[in-house]
Amino acid sequence: MKNEGTIYKATCIQIGFWLMAILYSMNLAAQSTELGLTMPPIPTIRQLSHDYIQNSEQSLIRNPSIVKDTSTIQSIRLQIFENRKWIETNTALSDNEKFKWLRGINNLLFELHAGLKTNKINTAEVVNAFRAYTGAMQLSARGLTISEVIKNENNTVANILLSTGSFTDNIGYAAARDQLILNKCQNFPDQILQILDKQGAEISSNRYADSLLIAAAFNNAEMVYNYAAAPSALGKKIQSINHPLVRWIGRLAYMKTGRYYFPFLDELYTSTLSIDTITPLIPEDQTQNYFKLLVDTRIMQVQRKKEGKFLVAETALLTKLKSLVMELYVNDINGLHQTQSTTIRFKKLANLTPQELYYITVLGANELYTSSFVSGVYPLIIKKMAGKNTSDLLALVHQDFFKKFIAVTANYNVLQHFLSQMPGEASSDLMRNFVRDLDIAPTIEDAVDVADAFSSISDTSLQHLLLSEIRKYNESKLYQTLDALCTAVIQDKNTNPAIEALQHSFRQLDFNTLRDNEKNVVIKQYFYGDTDGIQIFNAFINRFNKPGWKITQKKYWISVTSANGRVSIYANKPLDEKNELDLKAQDSLTAHLRAEYITPSIIIHRGHSYYANHTIANIDSSAKLVLLGSCGGYQKLSAVLSRAPNAQIIASKQIGKGVINAALLSKIAEELESGQGLHWQDIWKQMNDLLKGEAKISFQDYIPPYKNMGLMLLKTYSVR
């Protein structure tokens, strides 16, 4: 219609004048301090409605946030009074309409009172809600749209207005409702799907739903996939949207094997991969080839990201890739840790490329046993590179997760070897990149990796290179701390008072700090019921079966107490692990200690690395020292600190050995039994003198608290 624009403009001008008139009349009313004597007689049939309003008004103004606010109380009472009066004196309203608006006012009071009680609304918004309700009511009574009123209010007020139920028949109600939904989604973009799902059947007619769902598909394709598969109004809406990405999501959501295709959503959507390429790899006997396709696709995605392309469902591919890393490879080679033949143990890795082994490393880092990486994955990577530079490996994966790979090699003491297999300039560039952008990362995990790697490097020229790069960012507090810690490693001293004090606190543990309420030091050991666990448990008993110590046997645990009462060591018995009797024994010991109000200050894990998570999950927050005797325990620093923020930690970067753990426990118990604190430099010197042969070599991988750079950094930032 050619006059449509003119009519629209005239309507908007009329609404504008009407709103101005409403606001002007309300301002005049607010200037009056008198309520009375102008309310017309109220018909008996509506008196109860007015009584409800007045009762609700009293409840509202007695709210603690309003009761002493004279100005707000006056404003509320005036607006309620004027609205009641307007309803009763408006001859254009039918009786049913008057009932509707009175009921709406009471509903408004109820919603406002509930909002105040749950802290979802403040007093200023209460006043605004009355003003907005008045404007919307008077517009709606004249047959005009309320959409502009809703649009101009914040979400809290707008939502309350629509919740009164007064405007469902307004010509602008649908637009107002849709606008409110749009506002919510814009304010909470991560909750778009939850917000839309709550609309039920109304979502089918929401004018903004298509755009919002398309945006959600790009931001969180997996959640859209989940809703698309559901037999709900929102699921149907998603299936109806004619957009290529949403169509692909809807199609996959309806397929029984859709989850296998979904990690490749970006490639399907951009037509860089055909669905027919994926289909033959879905059968169970093709799982390894499916894994290879995931790796190839991930590498292509990293390249596209570097070209500035946006990826959808990137997380889904990484999640699927990591799950296969664990299911196909890590769990298998870890499970064969007692197999003597490396050929048998690492058979599954034989036909993998260096890139595929690389992703097993970076995605399986937290679960790989030391021997799995050091004896299997890493040497196979070097072998498969066939004499090429190791920098070529990083180039093949476009440096994806390279900081994590460096951290793993540092944790397992093979970083120096990895760097030595590339040209010097490439090594220097890699390590410069390793220390960049640490302060813009979402966590300090990368910074902790840098600190750990620094302390693992024996090449002083490389250490100075890293330190020089770190000092380029000395305006950052994180880099300042790293600078001080790294300087201390090189110089074995520090001029930074805060770091010096931190290092000093890590050099020892005072005897009094370790005492519990009974004035003795309590050590708690966790044993597990495999063959090795039984052997080391028996060795533990034999070591303390001597004068000066008393052993007490219980059904599930034992205690070893020094004759002078200064030290008590509790340990669960390593009962049959197949029936989880070892866990039952641990629970029994824990229950006994709690019942007797005995608080261990030292926790010792005696078992393989695959048991470590269970021990860590049971560490009390009061622990002051944690000794992780398993392989690769060094990688569990953050997990331990999350349980015991004030703990010092001793752990190995490589293979944990029973003979070393036993010697450490004996040395610790000996120092405490004499009433001395634990002075780590002295203890480490004595241990080096005591241990011989292979044990002496392996002890170099045990990191004492005062040399644990990652631990110091985590400690420093845990209190910030």
XYZ file of N, CA and C in Angstrom, residues 168-324:
471
model
N -2.182 -9.449 26.978
C -2.154 -10.545 26.007
C -3.017 -10.271 24.773
N -4.016 -9.390 24.910
C -4.870 -9.084 23.763
C -4.476 -7.792 23.072
N -3.345 -7.205 23.464
C -2.888 -5.963 22.835
C -2.336 -6.251 21.446
N -2.554 -5.334 20.513
C -2.104 -5.552 19.133
C -0.573 -5.642 19.039
N 0.118 -5.115 20.031
C 1.574 -5.160 20.007
C 2.161 -6.191 20.952
N 1.294 -7.054 21.515
C 1.792 -8.012 22.508
C 2.835 -8.955 21.914
N 2.544 -9.519 20.747
C 3.489 -10.466 20.142
C 4.825 -9.790 19.862
N 4.760 -8.561 19.319
C 5.997 -7.829 19.038
C 6.747 -7.524 20.330
N 5.979 -7.148 21.385
C 6.608 -6.843 22.676
C 7.248 -8.091 23.270
N 6.531 -9.219 23.192
C 7.066 -10.479 23.712
C 8.328 -10.879 22.963
N 8.289 -10.755 21.641
C 9.459 -11.111 20.846
C 10.635 -10.180 21.140
N 10.331 -8.896 21.334
C 11.380 -7.935 21.653
C 12.039 -8.274 22.992
N 11.209 -8.664 23.946
C 11.731 -9.034 25.256
C 12.652 -10.257 25.144
N 12.237 -11.241 24.354
C 13.070 -12.428 24.141
C 14.384 -12.036 23.477
N 14.310 -11.150 22.484
C 15.514 -10.688 21.803
C 16.458 -10.001 22.781
N 15.899 -9.148 23.635
C 16.726 -8.440 24.617
C 17.434 -9.430 25.553
N 16.690 -10.430 26.011
C 17.281 -11.441 26.897
C 18.426 -12.172 26.206
N 18.199 -12.546 24.958
C 19.223 -13.288 24.216
C 20.457 -12.428 23.961
N 20.245 -11.134 23.725
C 21.385 -10.242 23.515
C 22.171 -10.041 24.798
N 21.475 -10.012 25.925
C 22.153 -9.842 27.209
C 22.832 -11.123 27.688
N 22.263 -12.275 27.278
C 22.825 -13.563 27.700
C 23.016 -14.459 26.472
N 23.974 -14.126 25.610
C 24.135 -14.870 24.344
C 24.452 -16.347 24.537
N 25.029 -16.713 25.677
C 25.339 -18.123 25.926
C 24.102 -18.926 26.328
N 22.980 -18.231 26.553
C 21.774 -18.918 26.990
C 20.641 -18.823 25.967
N 20.986 -18.512 24.728
C 19.961 -18.316 23.692
C 19.027 -19.515 23.597
N 19.590 -20.695 23.540
C 18.761 -21.886 23.342
C 17.882 -22.184 24.548
N 18.418 -21.979 25.753
C 17.599 -22.185 26.946
C 16.439 -21.190 26.993
N 16.729 -19.937 26.634
C 15.685 -18.903 26.630
C 14.598 -19.234 25.613
N 15.013 -19.619 24.410
C 14.034 -19.929 23.361
C 13.241 -21.183 23.703
N 13.888 -22.158 24.324
C 13.205 -23.401 24.657
C 12.066 -23.166 25.648
N 12.236 -22.177 26.536
C 11.207 -21.882 27.536
C 9.947 -21.258 26.924
N 10.043 -20.823 25.675
C 8.884 -20.173 25.043
C 7.832 -21.169 24.572
N 8.223 -22.443 24.530
C 7.250 -23.456 24.109
C 6.764 -23.219 22.691
N 5.475 -23.408 22.483
C 4.890 -23.297 21.140
C 5.006 -21.896 20.563
N 5.136 -20.880 21.423
C 5.240 -19.495 20.939
C 6.474 -19.283 20.070
N 7.460 -20.161 20.184
C 8.704 -19.976 19.436
C 8.466 -20.057 17.931
N 7.431 -20.785 17.523
C 7.178 -20.965 16.095
C 6.852 -19.655 15.394
N 6.291 -18.687 16.135
C 5.910 -17.411 15.518
C 6.827 -16.260 15.911
N 7.885 -16.546 16.688
C 8.790 -15.475 17.113
C 9.567 -14.935 15.912
N 9.467 -13.619 15.699
C 10.057 -13.015 14.504
C 11.584 -12.988 14.523
N 12.158 -13.185 15.684
C 13.622 -13.139 15.783
C 14.243 -14.537 15.928
N 13.417 -15.554 16.022
C 13.913 -16.899 16.334
C 14.909 -17.409 15.299
N 14.601 -17.226 14.007
C 15.496 -17.745 12.972
C 16.889 -17.136 13.099
N 16.943 -15.818 13.227
C 18.241 -15.142 13.320
C 18.992 -15.569 14.569
N 18.270 -15.690 15.673
C 18.914 -16.089 16.925
C 19.453 -17.519 16.834
N 18.710 -18.403 16.214
C 19.145 -19.794 16.112
C 20.311 -19.950 15.139
N 20.330 -19.153 14.095
C 21.473 -19.180 13.174
C 22.726 -18.710 13.901
N 22.584 -17.636 14.693
C 23.722 -17.148 15.482
C 24.183 -18.207 16.474
N 23.230 -18.889 17.105
C 23.577 -19.942 18.069
C 24.288 -21.096 17.387
N 23.902 -21.406 16.157
C 24.532 -22.507 15.422
C 26.013 -22.225 15.190
N 26.356 -20.987 14.928
C 27.762 -20.637 14.722
C 28.530 -20.609 16.041
N 27.852 -20.202 17.114
C 28.535 -20.065 18.402
C 28.584 -21.362 19.209
N 27.536 -22.180 19.099
C 27.488 -23.426 19.873
C 26.696 -24.468 19.089
N 27.334 -24.961 18.053
C 26.651 -25.890 17.146
C 26.208 -27.160 17.858
N 27.001 -27.605 18.823
C 26.673 -28.865 19.491
C 25.389 -28.751 20.304
N 25.177 -27.606 20.947
C 23.950 -27.436 21.716
C 22.740 -27.355 20.779
N 22.904 -26.691 19.639
C 21.820 -26.652 18.650
C 21.517 -28.071 18.176
N 22.549 -28.858 17.978
C 22.382 -30.268 17.588
C 21.541 -31.012 18.624
N 21.837 -30.801 19.901
C 21.099 -31.486 20.968
C 19.621 -31.103 20.960
N 19.343 -29.824 20.794
C 17.944 -29.375 20.762
C 17.250 -29.818 19.472
N 18.006 -29.859 18.371
C 17.402 -30.248 17.090
C 16.922 -31.689 17.113
N 17.559 -32.516 17.938
C 17.184 -33.929 18.017
C 16.008 -34.168 18.948
N 15.599 -33.136 19.702
C 14.535 -33.298 20.699
C 13.153 -33.103 20.057
N 12.152 -33.891 20.499
C 10.786 -33.739 19.965
C 10.051 -32.586 20.658
N 10.567 -31.388 20.500
C 10.000 -30.215 21.168
C 9.700 -29.142 20.139
N 9.026 -28.081 20.603
C 8.717 -26.959 19.711
C 9.997 -26.337 19.172
N 10.999 -26.215 20.032
C 12.262 -25.639 19.577
C 12.942 -26.562 18.574
N 12.897 -27.875 18.816
C 13.479 -28.821 17.872
C 12.845 -28.697 16.495
N 11.526 -28.571 16.452
C 10.821 -28.407 15.176
C 11.206 -27.100 14.501
N 11.372 -26.051 15.315
C 11.746 -24.755 14.766
C 13.126 -24.835 14.119
N 14.063 -25.488 14.789
C 15.412 -25.630 14.234
C 15.358 -26.379 12.902
N 14.576 -27.443 12.859
C 14.479 -28.242 11.640
C 13.862 -27.461 10.478
N 13.121 -26.405 10.782
C 12.422 -25.652 9.732
C 13.255 -24.520 9.138
N 14.403 -24.211 9.725
C 15.186 -23.049 9.295
C 15.965 -23.377 8.030
N 15.847 -22.494 7.045
C 16.486 -22.704 5.745
C 17.818 -21.956 5.692
N 18.778 -22.485 6.446
C 20.139 -21.953 6.417
C 21.075 -23.142 6.313
N 22.101 -23.084 5.453
C 22.919 -24.285 5.200
C 23.524 -24.913 6.453
N 24.033 -24.095 7.391
C 24.632 -24.671 8.595
C 23.572 -25.325 9.468
N 22.451 -24.637 9.668
C 21.387 -25.182 10.512
C 20.780 -26.419 9.854
N 20.690 -26.410 8.527
C 20.159 -27.589 7.825
C 21.060 -28.795 8.058
N 22.384 -28.598 8.013
C 23.299 -29.704 8.266
C 23.151 -30.217 9.702
N 23.031 -29.298 10.635
C 22.867 -29.708 12.036
C 21.588 -30.516 12.203
N 20.501 -30.018 11.615
C 19.230 -30.724 11.707
C 19.283 -32.095 11.064
N 19.967 -32.189 9.940
C 20.086 -33.474 9.241
C 20.865 -34.481 10.087
N 21.994 -34.056 10.639
C 22.806 -34.957 11.449
C 22.091 -35.356 12.733
N 21.322 -34.435 13.286
C 20.616 -34.720 14.538
C 19.597 -35.835 14.368
N 19.079 -36.006 13.168
C 18.075 -37.037 12.907
C 18.685 -38.369 12.482
N 20.012 -38.400 12.299
C 20.679 -39.638 11.885
C 21.107 -40.442 13.113
N 20.964 -41.749 13.046
C 21.367 -42.602 14.170
C 22.864 -42.493 14.436
N 23.634 -42.300 13.377
C 25.089 -42.190 13.522
C 25.556 -40.741 13.408
N 24.658 -39.818 13.686
C 24.976 -38.403 13.524
C 26.175 -37.946 14.327
N 26.376 -38.553 15.506
C 27.486 -38.156 16.376
C 28.848 -38.447 15.733
N 28.894 -39.421 14.838
C 30.152 -39.730 14.160
C 30.470 -38.697 13.080
N 29.413 -38.119 12.496
C 29.608 -37.113 11.453
C 29.800 -35.712 12.037
N 29.218 -35.489 13.201
C 29.164 -34.130 13.749
C 30.541 -33.482 13.925
N 31.595 -34.206 14.347
C 32.908 -33.549 14.472
C 33.403 -32.925 13.171
N 32.854 -33.373 12.033
C 33.265 -32.851 10.729
C 32.268 -31.813 10.206
N 31.450 -31.255 11.090
C 30.398 -30.322 10.671
C 30.960 -29.162 9.861
N 32.067 -28.598 10.302
C 32.626 -27.450 9.592
C 32.984 -27.823 8.156
N 33.557 -29.012 7.994
C 33.954 -29.454 6.656
C 32.734 -29.786 5.793
N 31.698 -30.345 6.392
C 30.475 -30.638 5.642
C 29.783 -29.342 5.226
N 29.737 -28.390 6.136
C 29.072 -27.106 5.873
C 29.795 -26.311 4.795
N 31.135 -26.366 4.800
C 31.912 -25.606 3.820
C 32.244 -26.432 2.574
N 31.723 -27.659 2.524
C 31.918 -28.561 1.372
C 33.384 -28.900 1.124
N 34.194 -28.871 2.182
C 35.594 -29.290 2.043
C 35.751 -30.783 2.308
N 34.677 -31.423 2.738
C 34.681 -32.865 2.985
C 33.305 -33.413 2.651
N 33.274 -34.526 1.967
C 32.008 -35.151 1.589
C 31.555 -36.123 2.667
N 30.263 -36.206 2.868
C 29.731 -37.152 3.846
C 30.051 -38.593 3.436
N 30.201 -38.817 2.132
C 30.535 -40.157 1.644
C 31.962 -40.558 2.003
N 32.805 -39.586 2.309
C 34.169 -39.891 2.743
C 34.178 -40.430 4.166
N 33.235 -39.966 4.975
C 33.182 -40.336 6.389
C 32.485 -41.679 6.589
N 31.423 -41.909 5.834
C 30.556 -43.074 6.046
C 31.307 -44.410 6.110
N 32.256 -44.695 5.211
C 32.950 -46.004 5.278
C 33.811 -46.176 6.527
N 34.092 -45.085 7.257
C 34.985 -45.165 8.411
C 34.241 -45.321 9.729
N 32.923 -45.402 9.668
C 32.134 -45.487 10.894
C 32.098 -46.891 11.503
N 32.149 -47.952 10.721
C 32.139 -49.301 11.341
C 33.270 -49.462 12.353
N 33.057 -50.331 13.330
C 33.999 -50.494 14.438
C 35.387 -50.906 13.969
N 35.460 -51.728 12.916
C 36.775 -52.192 12.460
C 37.542 -51.112 11.690
N 36.920 -49.949 11.520
C 37.571 -48.844 10.824
C 37.924 -47.690 11.773
N 37.863 -47.978 13.080
C 38.050 -46.909 14.066
C 39.396 -46.212 13.922
N 40.447 -46.974 13.656
C 41.769 -46.349 13.538
C 41.828 -45.418 12.326
N 41.191 -45.796 11.237
C 41.150 -44.922 10.060
C 40.285 -43.688 10.327
N 39.239 -43.887 11.120
C 38.413 -42.739 11.538
C 39.268 -41.771 12.359
N 40.097 -42.310 13.256
C 41.023 -41.497 14.047
C 41.976 -40.731 13.133
N 42.507 -41.383 12.131
C 43.429 -40.734 11.206
C 42.749 -39.583 10.462
N 41.470 -39.778 10.091
C 40.744 -38.704 9.418
C 40.531 -37.523 10.366
N 40.263 -37.813 11.632
C 40.119 -36.737 12.616
C 41.412 -35.929 12.728
N 42.541 -36.612 12.779
C 43.829 -35.915 12.881
C 44.061 -35.057 11.643
N 43.864 -35.631 10.467
C 44.062 -34.875 9.223
C 43.149 -33.651 9.176
N 41.905 -33.845 9.619
C 40.940 -32.744 9.605
C 41.342 -31.658 10.594
N 41.795 -32.073 11.769
C 42.253 -31.094 12.764
C 43.404 -30.264 12.211
N 44.351 -30.892 11.557
C 45.496 -30.166 11.000
C 45.032 -29.165 9.942
N 44.068 -29.573 9.119
C 43.525 -28.652 8.113
C 42.798 -27.487 8.785
N 42.092 -27.775 9.872
C 41.371 -26.722 10.578
C 42.324 -25.684 11.163
N 43.442 -26.158 11.719
C 44.419 -25.225 12.289
C 44.957 -24.296 11.208
N 45.223 -24.860 10.023
C 45.701 -24.045 8.913
C 44.653 -23.011 8.510
N 43.404 -23.406 8.449
C 42.335 -22.475 8.079
C 42.171 -21.378 9.117
N 42.333 -21.727 10.401
C 42.267 -20.707 11.456
C 43.378 -19.677 11.278
N 44.557 -20.142 10.911
C 45.670 -19.215 10.700
C 45.419 -18.304 9.500
N 44.565 -18.760 8.599
C 44.197 -17.938 7.444
C 43.038 -16.998 7.760
N 42.597 -17.040 9.015
C 41.530 -16.137 9.435
C 40.131 -16.682 9.272
N 40.014 -17.976 8.967
C 38.692 -18.582 8.791
C 38.066 -18.900 10.151
N 36.745 -18.783 10.215
C 36.006 -19.127 11.436
C 35.560 -20.580 11.357
N 35.749 -21.325 12.438
C 35.385 -22.741 12.465
C 34.146 -22.960 13.319
N 33.281 -23.833 12.869
C 32.146 -24.244 13.697
C 32.420 -25.654 14.210
N 31.965 -25.919 15.421
C 32.087 -27.250 16.039
C 33.540 -27.694 16.190
N 34.459 -26.752 16.350
C 35.861 -27.113 16.560
C 36.023 -27.952 17.827
N 35.308 -27.562 18.878
C 35.402 -28.288 20.146
C 34.923 -29.729 19.995
N 33.904 -29.933 19.176
C 33.368 -31.286 18.982
C 34.420 -32.201 18.363
N 35.168 -31.690 17.404
C 36.201 -32.520 16.788
C 37.297 -32.845 17.796
N 37.727 -31.841 18.573
C 38.774 -32.081 19.570
C 38.311 -33.063 20.641
N 37.043 -32.941 21.043
C 36.498 -33.857 22.053
C 36.498 -35.292 21.541
N 36.051 -35.464 20.303
C 36.030 -36.812 19.716
C 37.444 -37.337 19.527
N 38.339 -36.460 19.092
C 39.722 -36.878 18.881
C 40.360 -37.303 20.195
N 40.134 -36.542 21.251
C 40.710 -36.900 22.551
C 40.134 -38.215 23.069
N 38.832 -38.416 22.865
C 38.221 -39.662 23.355
C 38.838 -40.870 22.654
N 39.137 -40.752 21.362
C 39.758 -41.863 20.646
C 41.227 -42.021 21.026
